[in-house]
Coordinates of C-alpha atoms in Angstrom, one line a residue:
M150 CA 3.1 4.2 -29.4
I151 CA 1.7 7.9 -29.3
K152 CA 3.9 11.0 -30.6
C153 CA 3.3 12.7 -27.2
L154 CA 3.8 10.4 -25.0
P155 CA 8.2 10.6 -24.1
V156 CA 7.2 14.5 -23.3
L157 CA 4.5 14.0 -21.4
L158 CA 6.0 11.3 -19.1
S159 CA 8.8 13.9 -18.1
L160 CA 6.3 15.8 -17.2
V161 CA 4.7 12.7 -14.7
A162 CA 8.2 11.8 -13.6
S163 CA 8.4 15.0 -12.1
V164 CA 6.1 14.1 -9.2
L165 CA 7.1 15.7 -5.9
C166 CA 10.2 17.4 -8.0
P167 CA 11.0 21.0 -6.1
C168 CA 13.2 21.9 -9.0
P169 CA 11.7 24.4 -11.1
L170 CA 9.8 23.6 -14.1
S171 CA 9.3 25.2 -17.2
A172 CA 6.2 22.9 -18.6
S173 CA 2.8 24.1 -18.7
P174 CA 0.3 22.3 -16.2
Q175 CA -2.0 20.3 -18.1
M176 CA -5.8 19.3 -17.9
P177 CA -6.6 16.4 -15.8
D178 CA -9.1 14.0 -16.8
Y179 CA -12.8 13.6 -14.8
L180 CA -13.9 10.8 -12.8
I181 CA -17.5 10.9 -12.3
F182 CA -17.7 9.4 -8.4
R183 CA -21.3 9.4 -5.6
G184 CA -23.1 11.6 -8.2
D185 CA -20.0 13.8 -8.6
T186 CA -17.4 14.3 -11.2
V187 CA -14.3 14.9 -10.6
A188 CA -10.6 16.0 -11.9
T189 CA -8.4 13.1 -11.8
Y190 CA -4.7 13.1 -12.9
H191 CA -4.6 9.2 -12.5
L192 CA -4.1 8.6 -16.5
I193 CA -5.6 5.4 -16.8
L194 CA -6.7 5.6 -20.2
E195 CA -3.1 6.6 -21.3
G196 CA -1.8 3.6 -19.5
Y197 CA -3.9 1.0 -22.4
L198 CA -3.0 3.2 -25.1
Q199 CA 1.1 2.7 -24.2
S200 CA 0.7 -1.3 -25.2
Q201 CA -1.1 -0.4 -28.2
E202 CA 2.0 -0.5 -31.2
Q203 CA -0.9 0.1 -33.3
T204 CA -1.8 3.6 -32.4
P205 CA -0.8 6.5 -34.3
S206 CA 2.1 8.1 -34.0
D207 CA 1.3 11.2 -34.7
K208 CA -2.5 11.6 -33.3
L209 CA -4.9 10.2 -31.2
F210 CA -8.2 9.3 -33.2
G211 CA -7.7 12.5 -35.2
L212 CA -6.9 14.7 -32.7
S213 CA -3.5 17.0 -33.3
F214 CA -1.7 16.4 -29.9
R215 CA -0.9 19.9 -29.6
N216 CA -4.3 21.4 -30.9
S217 CA -2.4 22.2 -34.1
S218 CA -4.0 25.9 -35.2
S219 CA -6.5 24.4 -37.6
Q220 CA -8.2 23.2 -34.0
G221 CA -8.4 26.6 -32.4
G222 CA -4.7 27.4 -31.6
F223 CA -2.2 25.3 -30.3
S224 CA -2.4 24.6 -26.9
F225 CA 0.7 23.4 -24.4
N226 CA -1.9 22.2 -21.6
C227 CA -3.1 18.9 -23.1
W228 CA -0.2 17.4 -24.6
R229 CA -1.9 13.7 -24.8
G230 CA -4.4 15.2 -27.0
Y231 CA -7.9 14.2 -25.4
Q232 CA -9.3 14.0 -22.0
A233 CA -10.8 10.7 -20.6
I234 CA -14.0 10.4 -18.7
Y235 CA -14.9 7.7 -16.2
Q236 CA -17.0 6.0 -14.0
I237 CA -17.0 4.2 -10.8
D238 CA -20.6 2.6 -11.1
H239 CA -21.4 0.3 -8.0
D240 CA -18.5 -1.3 -7.4
S241 CA -16.6 -1.3 -10.9
L242 CA -14.5 1.0 -12.8
F243 CA -15.0 2.1 -16.9
L244 CA -14.4 4.2 -19.6
V245 CA -16.9 6.2 -20.6
A246 CA -16.3 8.9 -23.0
I247 CA -13.0 10.4 -25.0
I248 CA -13.2 14.0 -25.6
G249 CA -11.2 16.5 -27.7
C250 CA -8.8 19.0 -25.3
G251 CA -10.7 21.2 -23.2
E252 CA -14.2 20.1 -24.9
R253 CA -15.7 19.9 -20.9
R254 CA -15.6 23.3 -20.4
G255 CA -18.5 24.4 -23.3
R256 CA -20.5 21.6 -20.7
Q257 CA -21.7 20.1 -24.5
I258 CA -20.1 16.8 -25.2
D259 CA -19.9 15.4 -28.7
V260 CA -21.6 11.9 -27.9
A261 CA -21.6 10.8 -31.4
A262 CA -18.0 11.5 -31.7
S263 CA -16.8 10.5 -28.1
S264 CA -18.4 7.1 -28.8
K265 CA -16.7 6.5 -32.5
K266 CA -13.4 7.4 -30.8
M267 CA -14.0 4.2 -28.7
R268 CA -15.2 1.5 -30.9
D269 CA -12.4 2.4 -33.2
L270 CA -10.1 1.7 -30.0
F271 CA -12.1 -0.7 -28.4
N272 CA -14.4 -2.4 -30.6
N273 CA -16.5 -4.9 -29.1
N274 CA -15.1 -4.0 -25.7
V275 CA -17.7 -1.4 -25.9
R276 CA -20.8 -2.0 -24.2
N277 CA -23.8 0.3 -23.2
D278 CA -21.8 2.8 -23.9
R279 CA -18.9 2.3 -21.9
V280 CA -15.8 0.0 -21.4
Y281 CA -14.8 -1.9 -18.9
I282 CA -10.8 -1.4 -17.3
N283 CA -9.6 -4.3 -16.6
W284 CA -6.6 -2.9 -17.4
F285 CA -5.6 -1.2 -14.2
S286 CA -4.7 -1.7 -11.0
G287 CA -3.9 0.9 -8.6
D288 CA -5.6 3.5 -5.6
L289 CA -6.9 6.7 -7.6
S290 CA -7.4 9.6 -4.8
F291 CA -10.1 12.3 -4.9
P292 CA -10.0 15.6 -2.6
L293 CA -11.6 16.0 0.9
T294 CA -10.1 19.1 1.7
N295 CA -9.0 22.3 -0.3
K296 CA -5.6 22.6 1.0
V297 CA -3.1 21.6 -1.5
L298 CA -0.2 19.5 -0.2
R299 CA 1.5 19.4 -3.0
W300 CA 1.3 20.3 -6.7
D301 CA 4.2 19.7 -9.1
G302 CA 3.7 23.1 -11.6
V303 CA 2.5 20.7 -14.6
F304 CA -0.4 17.3 -13.7
F305 CA 0.6 16.0 -10.0
T306 CA -1.2 17.7 -7.1
S307 CA -1.8 15.5 -3.4
F308 CA -3.9 17.0 -0.5
E309 CA -3.5 16.7 3.1
K310 CA -6.8 14.9 3.3
E311 CA -8.2 12.5 1.2
E312 CA -10.4 9.5 0.0
V313 CA -8.3 6.6 -1.5
V314 CA -9.6 4.0 -3.5
N315 CA -8.7 0.6 -3.8
I316 CA -9.3 -1.5 -7.5
V317 CA -7.9 -4.2 -8.8
K318 CA -8.0 -5.1 -11.9
G319 CA -11.2 -3.1 -12.8
R320 CA -12.5 -4.0 -9.8
V321 CA -13.0 -1.7 -6.1
L322 CA -11.9 -3.2 -3.3
T323 CA -11.5 -1.1 -0.6
V324 CA -12.6 3.1 0.1
N325 CA -10.7 4.9 3.0
A326 CA -10.6 8.1 4.0
V327 CA -6.7 8.7 4.7
E328 CA -4.6 12.1 5.9
N329 CA -1.1 12.5 3.5
Y330 CA 0.1 14.8 6.2
L331 CA 1.9 13.8 10.2
D332 CA 1.7 17.1 11.9
D333 CA 4.4 16.1 14.9
P334 CA 5.0 18.9 17.0
E335 CA 8.6 17.2 18.2
R336 CA 9.2 18.0 14.5
I337 CA 9.8 20.3 11.8
N338 CA 6.6 22.0 9.7
R339 CA 6.5 21.0 5.7
R340 CA 3.7 21.6 4.7
Y341 CA 5.5 24.0 1.8
Q342 CA 8.7 22.9 -0.1
S343 CA 9.5 26.6 0.1
H344 CA 9.7 26.9 4.0
V345 CA 11.9 23.4 3.6
S346 CA 14.6 25.1 1.2
D347 CA 14.4 28.3 3.4
L348 CA 15.0 26.4 6.2
L349 CA 17.8 24.4 5.3
F350 CA 19.9 27.9 4.1
K351 CA 19.8 29.3 7.5
R352 CA 21.4 26.1 8.0
L353 CA 24.3 26.4 5.4
K354 CA 24.6 29.9 6.1
K355 CA 26.3 28.8 9.5
V356 CA 28.8 26.8 7.6
K357 CA 32.5 27.6 7.4
W358 CA 32.4 27.7 3.4
K359 CA 36.1 29.1 2.7
N360 CA 38.6 25.9 2.0
K361 CA 42.0 25.7 1.9
E362 CA 41.8 23.1 -0.9
E363 CA 39.8 26.3 -2.2
Y364 CA 36.8 24.3 -3.4
D365 CA 34.0 25.8 -4.7
C366 CA 30.6 24.5 -3.5
S367 CA 28.6 27.2 -5.8
G368 CA 25.6 24.9 -7.4
K369 CA 22.5 22.8 -7.8
Y370 CA 21.2 20.5 -4.9
F371 CA 18.6 18.0 -4.0
V372 CA 18.5 17.5 -0.2
T373 CA 16.4 13.7 0.1
I374 CA 13.7 13.6 3.4
D375 CA 12.9 9.7 3.5
E376 CA 9.5 8.7 4.6
H377 CA 10.6 9.0 8.1
G378 CA 10.9 12.5 7.9
D379 CA 15.0 12.4 8.4
V380 CA 17.4 13.7 5.9
S381 CA 19.3 11.0 4.2
K382 CA 21.1 11.7 1.5
V383 CA 22.0 15.3 -1.0
R384 CA 23.3 14.8 -4.2
M385 CA 24.3 17.8 -6.7
L386 CA 22.3 18.0 -9.4
E387 CA 25.5 18.2 -11.9
S388 CA 26.6 15.0 -12.6
P389 CA 29.7 13.4 -10.9
P390 CA 32.9 13.6 -12.1
S391 CA 34.4 10.3 -14.1
I392 CA 36.7 8.3 -11.5
D393 CA 39.9 9.5 -13.4
D394 CA 38.9 13.1 -11.9
I395 CA 40.0 12.6 -8.6
D396 CA 40.1 17.0 -7.7
G397 CA 36.7 17.1 -9.7
T398 CA 35.2 13.7 -7.3
N399 CA 37.3 15.2 -4.0
E400 CA 35.4 17.9 -4.9
Y401 CA 32.6 16.9 -5.0
K402 CA 32.5 14.9 -2.2
F403 CA 33.7 17.7 -0.3
C404 CA 30.3 19.9 -0.8
V405 CA 27.3 17.1 -0.6
D406 CA 29.2 16.0 2.4
K407 CA 29.5 19.6 3.2
I408 CA 26.1 19.9 3.1
F409 CA 24.8 16.5 4.3
N410 CA 26.6 17.2 7.7
A411 CA 24.9 20.4 8.4
V412 CA 21.6 19.6 7.9
K413 CA 21.2 15.5 8.8
Q414 CA 20.1 16.1 12.3
L415 CA 16.9 18.4 10.7
K416 CA 13.7 16.1 11.9
F417 CA 10.5 17.6 9.4
D418 CA 7.0 16.4 9.6
I419 CA 5.8 12.8 7.6
I420 CA 4.4 13.8 4.2
K421 CA 2.5 10.7 2.3
N422 CA 0.8 10.2 -0.6
K423 CA -2.0 8.3 -0.8
G424 CA -2.1 7.2 2.9
K425 CA 1.0 6.2 2.6
P426 CA 4.4 7.6 3.6
I427 CA 7.1 8.9 1.0
S428 CA 10.8 10.5 1.0
E429 CA 11.3 14.1 -0.8
D430 CA 13.8 15.7 -2.4
I431 CA 14.1 19.5 -2.0
Y432 CA 15.7 21.9 -4.3
I433 CA 18.2 24.8 -3.4
Q434 CA 20.6 26.4 -5.1
I435 CA 23.4 28.5 -3.5
W436 CA 26.5 30.4 -5.0
I437 CA 29.6 30.9 -2.6
E438 CA 31.9 34.2 -2.5
D439 CA 35.3 33.9 -2.9
N440 CA 34.8 35.1 0.5
G441 CA 33.3 32.2 1.6
K442 CA 29.9 34.2 2.0
I443 CA 27.0 32.1 0.7
K444 CA 24.3 33.1 -1.3
N445 CA 21.3 31.8 -1.6
W446 CA 19.7 31.4 -5.7
T447 CA 17.0 29.1 -4.6
R448 CA 14.1 30.1 -7.0

């Protein structure tokens, strides 16, 4: 298993997570499709490497996963230590190159070195300098507009309009244009997450926070907007108190219910990923003064 994999998976797991991220944006892989070379944020080769226990623990084909100083400086932008280049040729998906991080920027790819890396990994499965990707099934998406709908700050990016290629075991089945934002004039616009968190806070400002139990609801929360655009759940980022902590449990429930009841009537536009409706967690952080006044600490 690659040494950087836990870090990389933690970055990918933050897809659609609106909470602040301290990680660095990651370099994409590339895919040649219909004569164009486009960036792709689908870790196709990584999926294969995860299943290969014999993969070196700290380096992939001699490429340090953090680009050590001997390779020209430390880089936070390529934790997996390589970039892959794929190609859709007719109805099939191929791996055509494995390069060092940022190597494509210079426009001069070391073809011989790439070929050696591929043969070291795939042996006789390399044919005509490429590998048929029979391990991948899923959807690949490519932007049809420059309007970014969501970006997690690290790796995941979705656009309002995309082309989705459905692939099963390396074989292209369908190619469809999709829209990832359903704009309903009777619902609330949520193209921008910061706009949504501000709307939620405006509702919370109308709530009476001072209470006889002296519960303090200051903290960080996720408000879940489901695939239908409805507020379905509120939860604190902090772990719920243990069942033996009755006071803590009551305070936790009080705060979560208070926020949910304040925002549950809101109806938002529907957001999709690769054309399929998805739920989304909106991050908010609030501070409650002793006098019951609420402040927006969302960053």
